[in-house]
């Protein structure tokens, strides 16, 4: 098998597949004015999703995260899970969701083959949750997390963007929450994207500062497995839950990159903050195109850069993470 490998000997076992740009939340750092429909866009069909997944799986990918936009806004979301999960070679199917549909649907998603779930939850205070996300749905999301455990997920990952002056005072509450709950709480450092104005300077909290606090209070770092996501994970003997830190501004963040992205419009993105996407859609139309599709993926990968340029303030062409599957 010809594996997906770049010029820096990084291998890519993990695909993040966006299935829609549409989102019903208006998170301050992502889509503060809400999603603006564009009638010309058509998102990947179920068959196109099957073809992409098959090509990646043939080249060594074994984990797929279905994301968006909000992936559960797709009416055929459960079918998408089923299509990805039934692709030979795919061993783990995950999704990232804002959780608004989880309470009623998560059991179906699990039956369709979903192995892992990440829910975004930026505050444990319903009012702050509303302020950050533009949606008064805190209780629905919490009910969704409960429903995930009831449906048989042993762990749920929760994504939280800590922001100075908004929710950064809640660290203690978050820790208390995971003391007896099997949640991996992942603090994502706020990333600067193209459409942000003053928000980044106003609210950015350094992930490294949170790491120092954790280490001082007895948290210990785990060793990474090869298809783990980008988080540095910490555990503590007194806690059932874990903490993950996602620090894209950390010096060696890109060295362990094992992920590629395909947007909901069928473009391959080598980096969340890359400059361009490689068109794949013309090669997703029938099964007979698999060899050509794999060749295009391999050729594109030769261009993957060693690192992003976020430190220099360059966020590439990414206007916000919903457009490329954050
Ligand atoms: N709609 C889904 C959700 O809410 O989880 C999936 C897509 S969303 C873009 C994926 C994750 O990216 C969320 O956890 C969100 O908090 C995070 N995110 C979006 N923009 C971000 C930014 N500028 N900096 C850090 N995290 C961001």
Short mmCIF file of C-alpha atoms and ligand atoms in Angstrom, two decimals:
data_model
loop_
_atom_site.label_atom_id
_atom_site.label_comp_id
_atom_site.label_asym_id
_atom_site.label_seq_id
_atom_site.Cartn_x
_atom_site.Cartn_y
_atom_site.Cartn_z
CA UNK A 1 0.00 0.00 0.00
CA UNK A 2 1.25 3.49 -0.85
CA UNK A 3 0.70 5.47 2.33
CA UNK A 4 0.03 9.18 2.51
CA UNK A 5 3.32 10.66 3.63
CA UNK A 6 4.74 14.15 3.19
CA UNK A 7 8.25 15.46 2.56
CA UNK A 8 8.85 15.61 6.34
CA UNK A 9 8.07 11.90 6.84
CA UNK A 10 4.76 12.72 8.54
CA UNK A 11 2.10 10.07 7.88
CA UNK A 12 -1.58 10.86 7.62
CA UNK A 13 -3.86 8.32 9.28
CA UNK A 14 -6.48 10.87 10.24
CA UNK A 15 -8.93 12.67 7.95
CA UNK A 16 -11.15 15.53 9.03
CA UNK A 17 -14.05 15.57 6.65
CA UNK A 18 -16.39 18.53 6.57
CA UNK A 19 -19.88 17.75 5.32
CA UNK A 20 -21.49 21.20 5.46
CA UNK A 21 -20.60 24.85 6.02
CA UNK A 22 -24.00 25.53 7.55
CA UNK A 23 -24.15 26.22 11.29
CA UNK A 24 -27.03 27.35 13.47
CA UNK A 25 -24.77 28.82 16.18
CA UNK A 26 -23.18 32.27 16.05
CA UNK A 27 -20.02 31.78 18.12
CA UNK A 28 -18.22 35.08 18.61
CA UNK A 29 -14.92 33.66 17.35
CA UNK A 30 -16.33 31.78 14.36
CA UNK A 31 -19.59 32.97 12.75
CA UNK A 32 -20.67 35.95 14.90
CA UNK A 33 -23.22 37.07 12.30
CA UNK A 34 -24.46 33.55 11.65
CA UNK A 35 -24.11 31.43 8.54
CA UNK A 36 -25.02 33.31 5.36
CA UNK A 37 -26.52 30.89 2.82
CA UNK A 38 -24.98 30.89 -0.62
CA UNK A 39 -27.35 29.24 -3.12
CA UNK A 40 -24.47 28.30 -5.44
CA UNK A 41 -22.82 25.95 -2.97
CA UNK A 42 -23.66 22.28 -3.00
CA UNK A 43 -22.06 20.18 -0.32
CA UNK A 44 -20.58 16.72 -0.80
CA UNK A 45 -23.16 14.04 -1.57
CA UNK A 46 -23.25 10.71 0.22
CA UNK A 47 -21.63 9.02 -2.78
CA UNK A 48 -18.88 11.64 -2.98
CA UNK A 49 -18.25 11.09 0.74
CA UNK A 50 -18.01 7.34 0.10
CA UNK A 51 -15.45 7.88 -2.67
CA UNK A 52 -13.27 10.20 -0.62
CA UNK A 53 -13.31 7.92 2.39
CA UNK A 54 -12.44 4.92 0.28
CA UNK A 55 -9.46 6.65 -1.33
CA UNK A 56 -8.07 7.80 2.02
CA UNK A 57 -8.67 4.40 3.64
CA UNK A 58 -6.83 2.66 0.80
CA UNK A 59 -3.88 4.94 1.51
CA UNK A 60 -3.69 4.16 5.23
CA UNK A 61 -6.23 6.48 6.85
CA UNK A 62 -8.00 4.66 9.67
CA UNK A 63 -9.71 7.51 11.53
CA UNK A 64 -12.25 9.98 10.14
CA UNK A 65 -13.74 12.92 11.99
CA UNK A 66 -16.97 14.21 10.46
CA UNK A 67 -17.23 17.93 11.06
CA UNK A 68 -18.52 21.18 9.60
CA UNK A 69 -20.15 23.79 9.95
CA UNK A 70 -22.52 21.82 12.11
CA UNK A 71 -22.51 18.27 10.72
CA UNK A 72 -25.78 17.29 12.38
CA UNK A 73 -27.55 19.96 10.30
CA UNK A 74 -27.31 17.47 7.43
CA UNK A 75 -30.54 15.48 7.17
CA UNK A 76 -28.53 12.46 6.07
CA UNK A 77 -25.98 12.75 8.89
CA UNK A 78 -26.74 9.26 10.23
CA UNK A 79 -26.30 7.83 6.71
CA UNK A 80 -22.98 9.67 6.41
CA UNK A 81 -21.77 8.05 9.64
CA UNK A 82 -22.88 4.67 8.36
CA UNK A 83 -21.14 5.18 4.98
CA UNK A 84 -17.84 6.20 6.60
CA UNK A 85 -17.97 3.51 9.29
CA UNK A 86 -18.62 0.74 6.76
CA UNK A 87 -15.61 1.67 4.59
CA UNK A 88 -13.00 -1.11 4.84
CA UNK A 89 -9.94 0.14 6.74
CA UNK A 90 -11.76 2.81 8.77
CA UNK A 91 -11.47 1.79 12.41
CA UNK A 92 -12.63 4.95 14.13
CA UNK A 93 -15.38 7.41 13.24
CA UNK A 94 -15.65 10.58 15.31
CA UNK A 95 -17.66 13.75 15.03
CA UNK A 96 -17.47 17.28 16.38
CA UNK A 97 -20.84 18.86 17.07
CA UNK A 98 -22.34 21.82 18.87
CA UNK A 99 -24.61 19.25 20.50
CA UNK A 100 -27.97 20.85 19.80
CA UNK A 101 -29.41 17.66 18.26
CA UNK A 102 -27.57 15.14 20.38
CA UNK A 103 -30.19 14.44 23.02
CA UNK A 104 -32.61 12.95 20.51
CA UNK A 105 -30.19 11.57 17.91
CA UNK A 106 -26.99 10.34 19.55
CA UNK A 107 -28.24 6.77 20.06
CA UNK A 108 -28.92 6.50 16.28
CA UNK A 109 -25.48 7.88 15.51
CA UNK A 110 -23.93 5.26 17.73
CA UNK A 111 -25.91 2.46 16.08
CA UNK A 112 -24.72 3.78 12.69
CA UNK A 113 -21.10 3.30 13.79
CA UNK A 114 -20.00 6.48 15.55
CA UNK A 115 -17.15 5.68 17.96
CA UNK A 116 -16.25 9.03 19.45
CA UNK A 117 -17.90 12.35 19.98
CA UNK A 118 -16.64 15.87 20.69
CA UNK A 119 -19.12 18.44 21.86
CA UNK A 120 -18.38 22.14 21.94
CA UNK A 121 -19.29 23.73 25.26
CA UNK A 122 -17.72 27.07 26.07
CA UNK A 123 -19.33 27.70 29.43
CA UNK A 124 -21.02 25.96 32.33
CA UNK A 125 -23.03 29.12 32.96
CA UNK A 126 -26.14 29.20 30.72
CA UNK A 127 -25.98 32.99 30.32
CA UNK A 128 -22.31 33.00 29.34
CA UNK A 129 -22.98 30.07 26.98
CA UNK A 130 -25.68 32.18 25.31
CA UNK A 131 -23.41 35.20 25.12
CA UNK A 132 -20.57 33.28 23.46
CA UNK A 133 -22.59 31.09 21.08
CA UNK A 134 -25.53 33.36 20.30
CA UNK A 135 -27.84 30.46 21.21
CA UNK A 136 -29.74 29.89 24.44
CA UNK A 137 -29.30 26.12 24.31
CA UNK A 138 -27.05 25.28 27.24
CA UNK A 139 -29.51 22.82 28.79
CA UNK A 140 -30.04 20.99 25.49
CA UNK A 141 -26.31 20.52 25.04
CA UNK A 142 -25.91 19.23 28.60
CA UNK A 143 -28.83 16.82 28.02
CA UNK A 144 -27.05 15.72 24.84
CA UNK A 145 -23.91 14.87 26.79
CA UNK A 146 -25.99 12.80 29.24
CA UNK A 147 -27.68 11.07 26.31
CA UNK A 148 -24.29 10.17 24.83
CA UNK A 149 -23.33 8.35 28.04
CA UNK A 150 -26.75 6.67 28.14
CA UNK A 151 -26.23 5.52 24.53
CA UNK A 152 -23.02 3.74 25.53
CA UNK A 153 -20.18 6.20 24.85
CA UNK A 154 -17.67 5.61 27.63
CA UNK A 155 -16.06 9.00 27.28
CA UNK A 156 -17.22 12.27 25.76
CA UNK A 157 -14.77 14.95 24.70
CA UNK A 158 -15.80 18.52 25.31
CA UNK A 159 -14.20 21.40 23.36
CA UNK A 160 -13.89 24.69 25.20
CA UNK A 161 -12.31 27.87 23.90
CA UNK A 162 -11.21 29.83 26.97
CA UNK A 163 -11.39 33.58 26.43
CA UNK A 164 -10.06 36.32 28.65
CA UNK A 165 -12.83 38.39 30.23
CA UNK A 166 -15.54 35.94 29.18
CA UNK A 167 -15.22 32.35 30.43
CA UNK A 168 -11.57 32.20 31.60
CA UNK A 169 -12.72 32.53 35.24
CA UNK A 170 -14.54 29.19 34.93
CA UNK A 171 -11.46 26.94 34.98
CA UNK A 172 -12.25 25.84 38.58
CA UNK A 173 -15.88 25.00 37.71
CA UNK A 174 -14.82 23.02 34.67
CA UNK A 175 -12.33 21.03 36.77
CA UNK A 176 -14.99 20.32 39.42
CA UNK A 177 -17.31 19.08 36.64
CA UNK A 178 -14.87 16.46 35.37
CA UNK A 179 -13.83 15.25 38.82
CA UNK A 180 -16.43 12.50 38.72
CA UNK A 181 -17.41 12.54 35.01
CA UNK A 182 -15.53 10.62 32.27
CA UNK A 183 -15.10 13.71 30.14
CA UNK A 184 -11.97 14.75 28.33
CA UNK A 185 -12.16 18.50 28.56
CA UNK A 186 -10.18 20.08 25.75
CA UNK A 187 -9.20 23.67 26.04
CA UNK A 188 -8.61 25.02 22.54
CA UNK A 189 -6.46 28.11 22.40
CA UNK A 190 -8.29 30.86 20.50
CA UNK A 191 -6.91 30.99 16.95
CA UNK A 192 -6.80 34.09 14.85
CA UNK A 193 -8.71 33.68 11.60
CA UNK A 194 -9.13 35.99 8.61
CA UNK A 195 -12.46 37.58 9.59
CA UNK A 196 -11.49 38.43 13.17
CA UNK A 197 -10.90 42.04 14.09
CA UNK A 198 -10.04 42.93 17.70
CA UNK A 199 -11.40 39.72 19.17
CA UNK A 200 -8.12 37.86 19.23
CA UNK A 201 -6.14 40.59 21.03
CA UNK A 202 -8.97 41.13 23.48
CA UNK A 203 -9.65 37.53 24.43
CA UNK A 204 -6.68 35.29 23.59
CA UNK A 205 -5.47 33.20 26.56
CA UNK A 206 -2.16 31.36 26.22
CA UNK A 207 -2.58 27.60 26.43
CA UNK A 208 0.89 27.45 27.98
CA UNK A 209 -0.40 29.39 31.00
CA UNK A 210 -3.14 26.80 31.56
CA UNK A 211 -0.56 24.02 31.21
CA UNK A 212 1.59 25.59 33.94
CA UNK A 213 -1.41 25.79 36.28
CA UNK A 214 -2.28 22.13 35.64
CA UNK A 215 1.27 20.89 36.23
CA UNK A 216 1.49 22.92 39.46
CA UNK A 217 -1.65 21.23 40.78
CA UNK A 218 -0.61 17.63 40.16
CA UNK A 219 -1.84 16.97 36.59
CA UNK A 220 0.47 14.71 34.57
CA UNK A 221 0.97 14.53 30.82
CA UNK A 222 0.18 11.38 28.80
CA UNK A 223 2.26 10.08 25.90
CA UNK A 224 0.57 10.53 22.45
CA UNK A 225 -0.57 7.59 20.29
CA UNK A 226 0.03 7.78 16.53
CA UNK A 227 -3.45 8.74 15.35
CA UNK A 228 -4.34 10.94 18.33
CA UNK A 229 -5.58 14.41 17.59
CA UNK A 230 -3.56 17.53 18.31
CA UNK A 231 -4.23 17.66 22.07
CA UNK A 232 -1.65 17.31 24.83
CA UNK A 233 -3.53 15.19 27.36
CA UNK A 234 -3.24 15.38 31.16
CA UNK A 235 -4.57 13.13 33.92
CA UNK A 236 -4.82 13.41 37.68
CA UNK A 237 -5.26 10.59 40.22
CA UNK A 238 -8.19 12.39 41.91
CA UNK A 239 -10.15 12.96 38.70
CA UNK A 240 -12.19 10.60 36.50
CA UNK A 241 -12.00 13.08 33.62
CA UNK A 242 -8.94 14.26 31.70
CA UNK A 243 -7.78 17.57 30.28
CA UNK A 244 -6.63 18.08 26.70
CA UNK A 245 -4.81 21.22 25.65
CA UNK A 246 -4.80 22.26 22.01
CA UNK A 247 -2.15 24.89 21.58
CA UNK A 248 -1.65 25.77 17.90
CA UNK A 249 0.80 28.51 18.90
CA UNK A 250 3.12 26.06 20.69
CA UNK A 251 6.55 25.74 19.04
CA UNK A 252 6.31 22.07 17.98
CA UNK A 253 2.55 21.90 17.30
CA UNK A 254 2.97 21.03 13.61
CA UNK A 255 5.69 18.41 14.09
CA UNK A 256 3.10 15.86 15.18
CA UNK A 257 0.59 16.79 12.46
CA UNK A 258 -1.16 13.63 11.24
CA UNK A 259 -4.30 15.19 9.79
CA UNK A 260 -5.59 16.22 6.42
CA UNK A 261 -8.85 18.02 5.75
CA UNK A 262 -11.43 17.85 3.04
CA UNK A 263 -13.90 20.73 2.91
CA UNK A 264 -17.63 20.35 2.38
CA UNK A 265 -17.06 21.57 -1.18
CA UNK A 266 -14.60 18.75 -1.89
CA UNK A 267 -11.27 20.52 -1.60
CA UNK A 268 -8.26 19.01 0.09
CA UNK A 269 -6.68 21.33 2.66
CA UNK A 270 -3.21 20.42 3.80
CA UNK A 271 -3.41 22.72 6.82
CA UNK A 272 -6.22 24.52 8.63
CA UNK A 273 -4.31 27.69 7.87
CA UNK A 274 -3.11 26.87 4.36
CA UNK A 275 -3.39 29.19 1.42
CA UNK A 276 -5.41 27.11 -0.99
CA UNK A 277 -7.42 23.95 -1.39
CA UNK A 278 -6.81 21.26 -4.00
CA UNK A 279 -9.92 20.43 -6.04
CA UNK A 280 -11.00 16.79 -5.69
CA UNK A 281 -14.61 16.92 -6.76
CA UNK A 282 -14.09 16.08 -10.42
CA UNK A 283 -12.56 12.78 -9.24
CA UNK A 284 -15.37 11.89 -6.85
CA UNK A 285 -18.01 11.13 -9.42
CA UNK A 286 -17.63 7.36 -9.84
CA UNK A 287 -15.72 4.40 -8.46
CA UNK A 288 -13.56 4.12 -11.57
CA UNK A 289 -11.72 7.33 -10.57
CA UNK A 290 -10.11 5.92 -7.42
CA UNK A 291 -6.61 5.53 -8.89
CA UNK A 292 -6.60 9.10 -10.26
CA UNK A 293 -7.95 10.44 -6.97
CA UNK A 294 -5.23 8.69 -4.98
CA UNK A 295 -2.58 10.06 -7.37
CA UNK A 296 -3.89 13.60 -6.90
CA UNK A 297 -3.83 13.20 -3.11
CA UNK A 298 -0.24 11.96 -3.19
CA UNK A 299 0.92 14.77 -5.47
CA UNK A 300 -0.82 17.39 -3.34
CA UNK A 301 0.82 16.10 -0.20
CA UNK A 302 4.26 16.74 -1.62
CA UNK A 303 3.43 20.45 -1.11
CA UNK A 304 2.54 20.25 2.59
CA UNK A 305 4.61 22.77 4.49
CA UNK A 306 6.53 21.98 7.68
CA UNK A 307 4.43 24.38 9.72
CA UNK A 308 1.68 26.98 9.61
CA UNK A 309 2.56 30.65 9.85
CA UNK A 310 0.19 31.67 12.63
CA UNK A 311 3.06 33.02 14.69
CA UNK A 312 3.74 35.60 12.01
CA UNK A 313 0.07 36.59 12.11
CA UNK A 314 -0.71 34.79 8.84
CA UNK A 315 -3.92 32.82 9.05
CA UNK A 316 -3.89 31.83 5.39
CA UNK A 317 -7.16 32.07 3.51
CA UNK A 318 -9.30 30.65 6.33
CA UNK A 319 -11.97 33.30 7.08
CA UNK A 320 -13.33 31.23 10.00
CA UNK A 321 -13.07 27.58 11.02
CA UNK A 322 -16.62 26.69 9.92
CA UNK A 323 -15.60 27.11 6.29
CA UNK A 324 -13.03 24.34 6.33
CA UNK A 325 -14.02 22.01 9.11
CA UNK A 326 -12.41 23.18 12.33
N1 LIG B 1 -20.20 22.92 14.68
C1 LIG B 1 -19.32 21.98 15.30
C2 LIG B 1 -18.98 22.42 16.71
O1 LIG B 1 -19.53 23.45 17.15
O2 LIG B 1 -18.23 21.75 17.37
C3 LIG B 1 -18.05 21.65 14.51
C4 LIG B 1 -17.32 22.77 13.82
S1 LIG B 1 -16.53 23.93 14.89
C5 LIG B 1 -15.77 25.00 13.71
C6 LIG B 1 -15.20 22.95 15.58
C7 LIG B 1 -14.50 23.53 16.76
O3 LIG B 1 -13.72 24.63 16.36
C8 LIG B 1 -15.39 24.01 17.89
O4 LIG B 1 -15.04 23.35 19.08
C9 LIG B 1 -15.07 25.49 17.99
O5 LIG B 1 -15.11 25.93 19.33
C10 LIG B 1 -13.67 25.56 17.41
N2 LIG B 1 -13.32 26.87 16.87
C11 LIG B 1 -13.94 27.56 15.90
N3 LIG B 1 -13.28 28.73 15.64
C12 LIG B 1 -12.22 28.76 16.49
C13 LIG B 1 -11.16 29.69 16.72
N4 LIG B 1 -11.06 30.81 16.02
N5 LIG B 1 -10.23 29.39 17.65
C14 LIG B 1 -10.32 28.23 18.36
N6 LIG B 1 -11.29 27.31 18.18
C15 LIG B 1 -12.24 27.57 17.27
#
